[in-house]
XYZ file of C-alpha atoms in Angstrom:
558
model
C -68.891 -62.456 -15.089
C -69.634 -59.055 -16.579
C -69.025 -57.272 -19.850
C -69.433 -53.522 -20.169
C -72.189 -52.476 -22.540
C -70.201 -49.352 -23.618
C -66.425 -48.931 -24.148
C -64.457 -49.096 -20.974
C -61.494 -46.844 -20.399
C -59.057 -47.792 -17.571
C -56.374 -45.398 -16.287
C -54.778 -44.179 -13.120
C -52.112 -46.859 -12.672
C -49.078 -47.725 -14.819
C -50.169 -49.913 -17.903
C -47.552 -52.222 -19.176
C -48.543 -53.632 -22.472
C -45.867 -56.282 -22.973
C -44.262 -57.342 -26.242
C -41.419 -54.808 -25.555
C -43.801 -51.783 -25.808
C -43.335 -48.846 -23.567
C -46.018 -48.079 -20.747
C -49.077 -46.236 -21.640
C -51.440 -44.000 -19.660
C -54.760 -45.518 -20.562
C -56.475 -48.406 -22.485
C -59.927 -48.894 -23.904
C -61.720 -52.163 -24.410
C -64.997 -52.724 -26.522
C -66.589 -56.100 -26.564
C -63.925 -58.675 -26.670
C -60.986 -56.350 -28.195
C -58.769 -53.659 -27.065
C -59.611 -50.708 -29.256
C -56.983 -48.045 -28.315
C -54.044 -47.507 -25.851
C -51.953 -44.329 -25.344
C -52.381 -41.094 -23.376
C -55.817 -40.486 -21.786
C -56.495 -37.932 -24.399
C -55.737 -40.222 -27.279
C -57.940 -42.941 -26.020
C -60.748 -40.903 -25.145
C -60.786 -39.267 -28.889
C -60.530 -42.902 -30.145
C -63.730 -44.231 -28.445
C -65.766 -40.921 -28.412
C -67.995 -39.874 -25.526
C -70.026 -43.044 -24.926
C -67.276 -44.774 -22.759
C -67.206 -45.586 -19.191
C -64.033 -44.443 -17.463
C -62.555 -46.064 -14.353
C -59.572 -44.590 -12.584
C -57.612 -47.361 -11.046
C -55.835 -46.566 -7.534
C -52.293 -48.251 -7.252
C -50.959 -51.230 -8.742
C -50.551 -51.802 -12.526
C -52.429 -53.218 -15.547
C -50.851 -56.206 -17.236
C -51.684 -58.708 -19.908
C -53.723 -61.696 -18.350
C -51.722 -64.876 -17.713
C -51.978 -68.246 -19.706
C -50.956 -71.502 -17.960
C -49.979 -73.930 -20.584
C -49.307 -76.880 -18.334
C -51.346 -77.674 -15.177
C -53.757 -80.423 -13.990
C -57.100 -79.026 -13.532
C -58.782 -82.364 -14.345
C -56.894 -84.104 -11.560
C -57.717 -81.240 -9.140
C -61.498 -81.688 -10.024
C -61.000 -85.578 -9.541
C -59.448 -85.022 -6.089
C -61.977 -83.931 -3.299
C -58.818 -83.789 -1.060
C -56.359 -82.172 -3.401
C -53.252 -80.791 -1.906
C -54.383 -81.298 1.741
C -51.066 -83.020 2.666
C -48.896 -80.212 1.479
C -46.749 -79.082 4.406
C -47.031 -82.365 6.195
C -43.769 -82.426 8.594
C -43.580 -86.191 8.868
C -45.260 -89.435 8.530
C -47.308 -89.240 11.859
C -48.664 -85.732 10.758
C -49.686 -87.229 7.428
C -51.326 -90.198 8.807
C -53.319 -88.004 11.375
C -54.635 -86.016 8.341
C -55.525 -89.326 6.350
C -57.344 -90.629 9.438
C -59.496 -87.528 9.725
C -60.346 -87.719 5.988
C -61.223 -91.483 6.153
C -63.466 -90.679 9.183
C -65.207 -87.629 7.662
C -65.523 -88.691 3.953
C -67.552 -90.917 2.033
C -68.397 -94.014 4.044
C -67.283 -96.461 1.368
C -65.007 -96.923 -1.683
C -61.573 -95.627 -2.024
C -60.165 -92.903 0.491
C -58.146 -90.745 -1.869
C -55.726 -87.974 -0.464
C -53.346 -85.935 -2.316
C -50.371 -83.447 -1.761
C -47.353 -84.688 0.167
C -43.843 -84.488 -0.992
C -41.801 -87.639 0.069
C -38.493 -85.992 0.371
C -39.943 -83.153 2.383
C -41.002 -85.620 5.132
C -38.645 -85.726 8.052
C -38.318 -89.478 7.164
C -37.392 -88.567 3.568
C -39.602 -91.194 2.138
C -43.209 -92.230 1.630
C -45.308 -94.117 4.195
C -45.969 -97.770 3.640
C -49.186 -99.856 3.556
C -48.403 -100.858 7.108
C -48.589 -97.162 8.089
C -51.816 -96.634 6.370
C -53.332 -99.732 7.783
C -52.681 -98.187 11.302
C -55.252 -95.495 10.369
C -57.666 -97.084 7.868
C -57.701 -101.010 7.266
C -61.196 -101.831 6.342
C -61.247 -99.868 2.704
C -58.693 -99.099 0.044
C -56.638 -95.866 0.673
C -54.633 -94.214 -1.970
C -52.344 -91.377 -0.711
C -50.738 -89.529 -3.810
C -47.485 -87.393 -3.770
C -47.957 -83.893 -4.981
C -46.549 -84.888 -8.478
C -48.799 -88.037 -9.017
C -45.696 -89.667 -9.985
C -45.374 -91.549 -6.583
C -48.153 -92.740 -4.285
C -48.780 -95.380 -1.510
C -51.783 -97.606 -0.915
C -52.798 -99.641 2.131
C -53.140 -103.344 2.281
C -56.816 -103.047 1.079
C -55.549 -100.864 -1.824
C -52.981 -103.425 -2.802
C -55.642 -106.149 -2.826
C -58.114 -103.884 -4.876
C -55.222 -103.447 -7.385
C -54.483 -107.143 -7.599
C -50.950 -106.528 -6.444
C -49.174 -109.444 -4.663
C -45.638 -110.526 -4.192
C -45.657 -112.234 -7.639
C -46.924 -109.173 -9.543
C -44.327 -107.971 -11.895
C -43.358 -104.322 -12.055
C -45.521 -102.631 -14.963
C -43.472 -101.145 -17.876
C -42.137 -97.858 -17.003
C -42.987 -98.073 -13.311
C -41.950 -99.829 -10.001
C -43.935 -101.673 -7.222
C -41.547 -100.911 -4.231
C -40.909 -104.113 -2.270
C -39.054 -104.902 1.049
C -35.985 -107.152 1.298
C -38.333 -110.230 1.186
C -39.804 -109.316 -2.098
C -43.180 -108.162 -0.449
C -44.860 -104.978 -1.915
C -44.507 -102.025 0.706
C -47.460 -100.154 -0.851
C -45.334 -97.585 -2.517
C -45.923 -97.343 -6.227
C -43.742 -95.463 -8.654
C -44.531 -93.865 -12.221
C -46.683 -96.211 -14.204
C -47.644 -98.299 -11.193
C -48.854 -95.047 -9.271
C -50.802 -94.005 -12.559
C -52.583 -97.422 -12.455
C -53.592 -96.657 -8.705
C -54.533 -93.171 -9.748
C -57.109 -94.422 -12.437
C -58.609 -97.097 -10.124
C -59.076 -94.650 -7.175
C -60.376 -91.677 -9.223
C -63.730 -90.353 -8.201
C -66.011 -90.366 -11.168
C -69.167 -88.654 -9.852
C -69.769 -86.172 -12.678
C -71.782 -83.629 -10.728
C -69.126 -83.223 -7.961
C -66.387 -83.322 -10.541
C -68.211 -80.463 -12.560
C -68.585 -78.312 -9.259
C -65.032 -78.747 -8.213
C -63.672 -78.004 -11.841
C -65.797 -74.651 -11.810
C -64.347 -73.844 -8.396
C -60.999 -74.408 -9.765
C -61.701 -72.222 -12.773
C -62.736 -69.246 -10.363
C -59.420 -69.814 -8.535
C -57.612 -69.372 -11.896
C -59.196 -66.156 -12.407
C -58.340 -64.926 -9.038
C -54.609 -65.548 -9.921
C -55.028 -63.659 -13.072
C -55.216 -66.764 -15.533
C -57.729 -66.786 -18.157
C -56.514 -69.909 -20.349
C -54.782 -73.121 -19.550
C -53.448 -76.231 -20.976
C -54.204 -79.273 -19.055
C -51.518 -81.904 -18.829
C -53.542 -84.994 -18.504
C -57.339 -85.030 -19.699
C -58.924 -88.315 -20.571
C -60.121 -87.973 -24.105
C -63.594 -89.211 -23.261
C -64.009 -86.350 -20.898
C -62.324 -83.506 -22.985
C -65.372 -81.925 -24.347
C -67.158 -81.612 -21.110
C -63.946 -80.390 -19.498
C -63.797 -77.527 -21.918
C -67.396 -76.621 -21.637
C -67.351 -76.676 -17.841
C -64.367 -74.287 -17.542
C -66.115 -72.124 -20.141
C -69.027 -71.873 -17.714
C -66.560 -69.769 -15.587
C -64.753 -67.857 -18.373
C -61.762 -69.972 -18.549
C -60.594 -70.989 -22.060
C -58.991 -74.546 -22.029
C -57.069 -76.750 -24.206
C -56.657 -80.328 -22.970
C -53.618 -82.518 -23.391
C -55.267 -85.844 -24.028
C -54.532 -89.122 -22.215
C -56.392 -92.411 -22.175
C -58.036 -93.846 -19.034
C -54.522 -93.606 -17.290
C -52.042 -90.651 -17.126
C -49.422 -92.631 -18.891
C -51.640 -93.653 -21.970
C -51.556 -91.171 -24.794
C -55.052 -89.937 -25.783
C -54.764 -90.322 -29.460
C -57.257 -88.675 -31.819
C -57.827 -86.358 -34.801
C -56.770 -82.972 -34.195
C -56.076 -83.151 -30.592
C -52.908 -82.787 -28.649
C -51.763 -86.183 -26.813
C -49.712 -86.062 -23.612
C -46.881 -88.540 -23.865
C -44.591 -89.375 -20.828
C -40.970 -89.876 -22.325
C -39.563 -90.270 -18.843
C -40.844 -90.380 -15.311
C -41.350 -87.239 -12.898
C -39.816 -89.113 -9.782
C -37.523 -91.208 -11.983
C -36.393 -88.763 -14.604
C -34.181 -90.177 -17.350
C -30.593 -88.656 -16.912
C -27.569 -89.597 -19.230
C -24.017 -88.838 -17.955
C -20.514 -89.486 -19.189
C -17.942 -91.079 -16.892
C -16.564 -87.708 -15.702
C -20.043 -86.623 -14.845
C -20.737 -89.690 -12.964
C -17.786 -89.100 -10.723
C -18.821 -85.669 -10.110
C -22.283 -86.886 -8.807
C -20.584 -89.356 -6.586
C -18.371 -86.790 -5.105
C -21.253 -84.415 -4.632
C -23.390 -87.208 -3.039
C -20.648 -88.194 -0.716
C -20.049 -84.638 0.379
C -23.907 -83.945 0.934
C -23.988 -87.296 2.932
C -21.516 -85.802 5.415
C -23.455 -82.489 5.614
C -26.573 -81.214 7.316
C -28.733 -82.676 4.731
C -27.386 -86.167 4.903
C -30.613 -88.159 5.161
C -31.927 -86.203 2.178
C -28.764 -87.058 0.111
C -29.127 -90.689 0.889
C -32.841 -90.628 -0.120
C -31.978 -88.871 -3.318
C -29.276 -91.432 -3.977
C -31.823 -94.265 -3.388
C -34.282 -92.594 -5.541
C -32.040 -92.033 -8.682
C -30.963 -95.758 -8.441
C -27.888 -97.603 -9.773
C -26.653 -96.146 -12.965
C -26.881 -98.341 -16.165
C -24.388 -98.224 -18.934
C -24.726 -98.482 -22.631
C -22.962 -97.124 -25.711
C -24.351 -93.584 -25.072
C -23.100 -93.216 -21.531
C -24.439 -93.912 -17.928
C -28.218 -93.702 -17.413
C -30.493 -93.244 -14.438
C -34.207 -93.084 -14.093
C -36.945 -94.556 -16.124
C -37.734 -94.328 -19.859
C -41.425 -94.632 -20.234
C -41.739 -94.485 -24.024
C -39.330 -96.125 -26.400
C -37.667 -94.581 -29.412
C -39.584 -96.834 -31.713
C -42.916 -96.044 -30.054
C -42.202 -92.338 -30.071
C -41.494 -92.563 -33.821
C -44.880 -94.246 -34.398
C -46.499 -91.564 -32.171
C -44.903 -88.729 -34.262
C -46.167 -90.255 -37.538
C -49.551 -90.830 -36.117
C -49.877 -87.350 -35.121
C -48.689 -85.925 -38.326
C -51.160 -88.147 -40.213
C -54.035 -87.133 -38.027
C -53.359 -83.494 -37.784
C -52.898 -83.626 -34.192
C -50.012 -82.732 -31.707
C -47.855 -84.312 -29.067
C -46.955 -82.712 -25.734
C -43.808 -84.689 -24.706
C -43.051 -84.984 -20.989
C -39.281 -84.958 -20.825
C -37.563 -83.995 -17.697
C -34.102 -85.240 -17.647
C -31.318 -84.555 -20.356
C -31.573 -88.070 -21.461
C -35.427 -87.872 -22.191
C -34.674 -84.579 -24.082
C -31.942 -85.910 -26.204
C -34.029 -88.970 -27.055
C -36.838 -86.552 -28.168
C -34.536 -84.616 -30.495
C -32.863 -87.778 -31.658
C -36.358 -89.268 -32.643
C -37.393 -85.991 -34.497
C -34.001 -85.972 -36.285
C -34.524 -89.653 -37.497
C -38.094 -88.704 -38.769
C -36.751 -85.823 -40.615
C -34.039 -88.128 -42.205
C -36.684 -90.710 -43.022
C -39.124 -88.028 -44.707
C -36.289 -87.030 -47.035
C -35.736 -90.715 -47.975
C -39.428 -91.217 -48.603
C -40.280 -87.753 -50.128
C -42.361 -88.348 -53.232
C -43.400 -91.811 -52.446
C -46.429 -90.786 -50.181
C -44.790 -91.801 -46.831
C -45.909 -89.937 -43.662
C -43.275 -88.199 -41.624
C -43.474 -87.443 -37.990
C -41.387 -84.541 -38.530
C -44.673 -82.852 -39.577
C -46.329 -83.236 -36.140
C -47.089 -80.348 -33.963
C -44.685 -81.104 -30.997
C -44.002 -79.076 -27.729
C -41.693 -80.164 -25.051
C -42.797 -80.102 -21.480
C -40.363 -79.548 -18.413
C -36.928 -79.929 -19.916
C -35.538 -79.258 -16.436
C -31.984 -80.323 -16.766
C -29.972 -79.561 -19.953
C -26.548 -78.540 -21.149
C -26.029 -75.667 -23.563
C -25.561 -78.154 -26.570
C -29.089 -79.573 -25.759
C -30.420 -76.067 -25.501
C -28.837 -75.293 -28.815
C -30.525 -78.282 -30.329
C -34.030 -77.453 -28.934
C -33.783 -73.772 -30.151
C -32.749 -75.091 -33.605
C -36.082 -77.189 -33.845
C -38.298 -74.134 -33.102
C -40.404 -76.238 -30.634
C -42.108 -74.622 -27.656
C -40.475 -75.510 -24.428
C -43.039 -75.330 -21.549
C -40.974 -75.360 -18.226
C -41.637 -74.737 -14.587
C -39.184 -72.325 -12.882
C -41.326 -72.321 -9.996
C -39.903 -75.768 -9.010
C -36.827 -73.798 -7.861
C -38.920 -72.652 -4.880
C -41.185 -75.530 -4.134
C -38.586 -78.317 -4.696
C -35.410 -76.336 -3.861
C -33.896 -78.580 -1.227
C -34.120 -81.633 -3.439
C -32.634 -79.901 -6.618
C -29.718 -78.400 -4.769
C -28.528 -80.957 -2.380
C -27.005 -83.015 -5.042
C -26.841 -80.692 -8.184
C -26.700 -81.974 -11.729
C -22.947 -82.310 -12.827
C -21.552 -79.801 -15.083
C -22.224 -78.799 -17.714
C -25.721 -79.743 -16.919
C -27.863 -76.933 -15.680
C -31.210 -76.750 -13.919
C -33.896 -74.479 -15.866
C -31.269 -73.102 -18.476
C -33.784 -70.201 -19.342
C -31.238 -67.875 -20.500
C -29.445 -70.472 -22.811
C -32.881 -71.421 -24.324
C -33.642 -67.875 -25.274
C -30.248 -67.172 -26.508
C -30.569 -70.228 -28.922
C -33.963 -69.146 -30.219
C -36.344 -71.439 -28.197
C -39.868 -70.400 -27.642
C -40.046 -70.590 -23.657
C -43.172 -70.489 -21.864
C -43.949 -70.936 -18.147
C -46.474 -73.661 -16.928
C -47.225 -74.064 -13.118
C -47.686 -77.881 -13.188
C -50.415 -77.309 -10.473
C -50.779 -78.930 -7.931
C -47.484 -80.157 -8.216
C -46.254 -76.440 -7.556
C -47.835 -73.193 -6.703
C -50.876 -72.119 -8.789
C -50.091 -68.377 -8.965
C -47.502 -67.618 -11.903
C -45.861 -65.006 -9.718
C -43.618 -67.316 -7.769
C -42.355 -68.705 -10.974
C -41.705 -65.413 -12.471
C -39.775 -64.462 -9.133
C -37.709 -67.562 -9.423
C -36.914 -66.985 -13.255
C -35.639 -63.506 -12.301
C -33.801 -63.947 -9.153
C -32.900 -67.686 -9.449
C -33.193 -67.595 -5.509
C -33.981 -71.235 -4.361
C -35.830 -70.277 -1.169
C -32.758 -71.634 0.872
C -30.813 -68.695 2.369
C -27.682 -68.001 0.281
C -28.304 -70.653 -2.273
C -29.018 -69.342 -5.974
C -29.332 -71.849 -8.732
C -27.293 -70.993 -12.000
C -27.730 -67.210 -11.475
C -26.228 -66.608 -14.968
C -29.530 -68.266 -16.368
C -31.774 -65.449 -14.980
C -34.322 -63.551 -17.173
C -35.403 -60.125 -17.166
C -38.801 -59.367 -15.829
C -40.151 -58.535 -19.275
C -38.796 -61.813 -20.675
C -40.426 -63.710 -17.557
C -43.629 -62.020 -18.001
C -43.707 -62.724 -21.691
C -43.196 -66.351 -20.960
C -46.616 -66.385 -18.815
C -48.480 -64.292 -21.242
C -47.789 -63.929 -25.001
C -45.725 -66.933 -25.407
C -47.787 -69.141 -23.184
C -50.787 -68.204 -25.193
C -49.066 -69.019 -28.568
C -48.251 -72.576 -27.179
C -51.972 -72.975 -26.747
C -52.564 -71.861 -30.316
C -53.812 -68.438 -29.354
C -51.808 -65.595 -31.320
C -53.851 -62.403 -30.761
C -53.409 -62.041 -27.058
C -50.825 -61.403 -24.407
C -50.013 -57.832 -25.669
C -52.132 -54.873 -24.650
C -52.693 -53.260 -28.053
C -55.472 -52.142 -30.275
C -57.168 -55.295 -31.980
C -55.751 -57.644 -29.521
C -58.165 -59.638 -27.398
C -58.979 -57.856 -24.163
C -57.293 -60.136 -21.738
C -55.838 -58.047 -18.942
C -55.397 -57.870 -15.394
C -54.992 -55.256 -12.640
C -52.460 -56.356 -9.971
C -52.033 -54.890 -6.520
C -48.265 -53.700 -7.063
C -46.250 -52.621 -10.166
C -43.864 -55.493 -10.871
C -41.347 -53.115 -12.500
C -40.875 -51.004 -9.166
C -40.903 -53.552 -6.450
C -38.056 -55.462 -5.233
C -37.339 -58.565 -7.181
C -37.825 -60.904 -4.097
C -41.236 -59.403 -3.598
C -42.511 -60.418 -7.171
C -43.916 -63.752 -5.512
C -46.232 -61.706 -3.327
C -48.057 -59.843 -6.216
C -52.036 -60.587 -6.191
C -54.408 -60.064 -8.798
C -57.229 -57.426 -7.997
C -59.218 -57.770 -11.232
C -59.041 -59.828 -14.328
C -60.895 -59.665 -18.036
C -61.059 -62.237 -20.538
C -62.260 -61.356 -24.040
C -63.643 -58.228 -22.358
C -65.588 -59.981 -19.671
C -64.507 -59.266 -16.008
C -64.126 -62.808 -14.294
C -62.827 -61.275 -11.045
C -62.425 -58.293 -8.966
C -64.225 -55.163 -7.755
C -63.021 -51.762 -9.377
C -64.564 -49.848 -6.594
C -62.054 -47.798 -4.491
């Protein structure tokens, strides 16, 4: 990491400041701040003769990225993170697990991460019996890329105390065979219980892996992050360790498990409203019929096995006064109200994981109830959860009315359009019934919502460029299949969602735009995103990056 001792003037390639500003010819940074932008002559005059100049060849200069939702802590906790990504089938997965079990630590849990159950040829996770065939003498935990589903072997079931009579934990499922015996597959809170038990807590190895991840962030143009699941007891060390490699971090706090909010004065707690594999959707009768028709049609097509797997995953719909529901609700309305009031009292915030429309509606209803309650109690000293600092995570499936309600609250929405590429086949095989939409970015912006993009890495790609490409093109990665193309953003809007707005969500307002007095957070990329074909945006790479004027990555030579 290096910071120039004299002012640094960069020019020679297009410079796109962001924030609706036109391109400029040159930019100067001095210490941690940008001191001038404009023509090369104007910038030279502003900084005087002591500046060092560098003419950049090709590419473009842009604001550096912020990623307000990823999982750096879990990456550091996993020596074998994402190694199962791309497994073709269960035998392929088992071969990789066997290799790791043989070559890794000689005792304790074998922990391996990165498969997508519905991307395997079998369209489901392996079982304990499968894992026993490659490692039976010690507990094994194989985690899906999302962490919301995983599987343990028989030794793992024993280590967790899971037997035939063990009840499902609240907000989770221990998958069982027809005789009621645990198969080893664990869903949502059951998976999080196993994740906490199998987590590797060697602080030296954890810190080394976290610094390595921080360097990868810089290589992808990312200089600040929000982490979606940091145990509160590790938060301070987490922030310090990433700062060692120049990355600014704001942790979203959990307890010892991912599904336990990490409550504390001034911090932001992560709260799971619904699941990631068992998202909470709410439908009316007409929408439910549309789903059945779509599922029946898909079951007769080339993705028949996937369609049947998706139908099993969503489960049997349940009916109440509000409509038909699928998925799991991990936090009740009453509990959410308590958390909102607690966050308001402590000066803290809540990051509310709400994927399905049912979960998002539940959050909005809870906030409305708190505002009503605060009006009743005004003047009598009652606390109100309406005062809490709240952000919404994911909001993957909405209709226009929910988008309008979100915009009216003014709450930030941190969403992941990169899933349109990494989870495309799952999302389009049985699409949500109208008027629900996947990632309705245009509707959210039209209704005034603050929209920021997070990667959710390692659940999806680390680089922000594939998400930017997906937001602009709405391409699914499946030939001929786009996803709600009317919801596309302009490139400028998508870049803002990964720079200025993403930084504001993290509490930083003086970055994300290349202008005088702003923080010197910028990146040099290998192609000008405003001139390449939209489908080529995903392939852009960072050549150099600066955070607060310190060059974290790259070589300016040549």
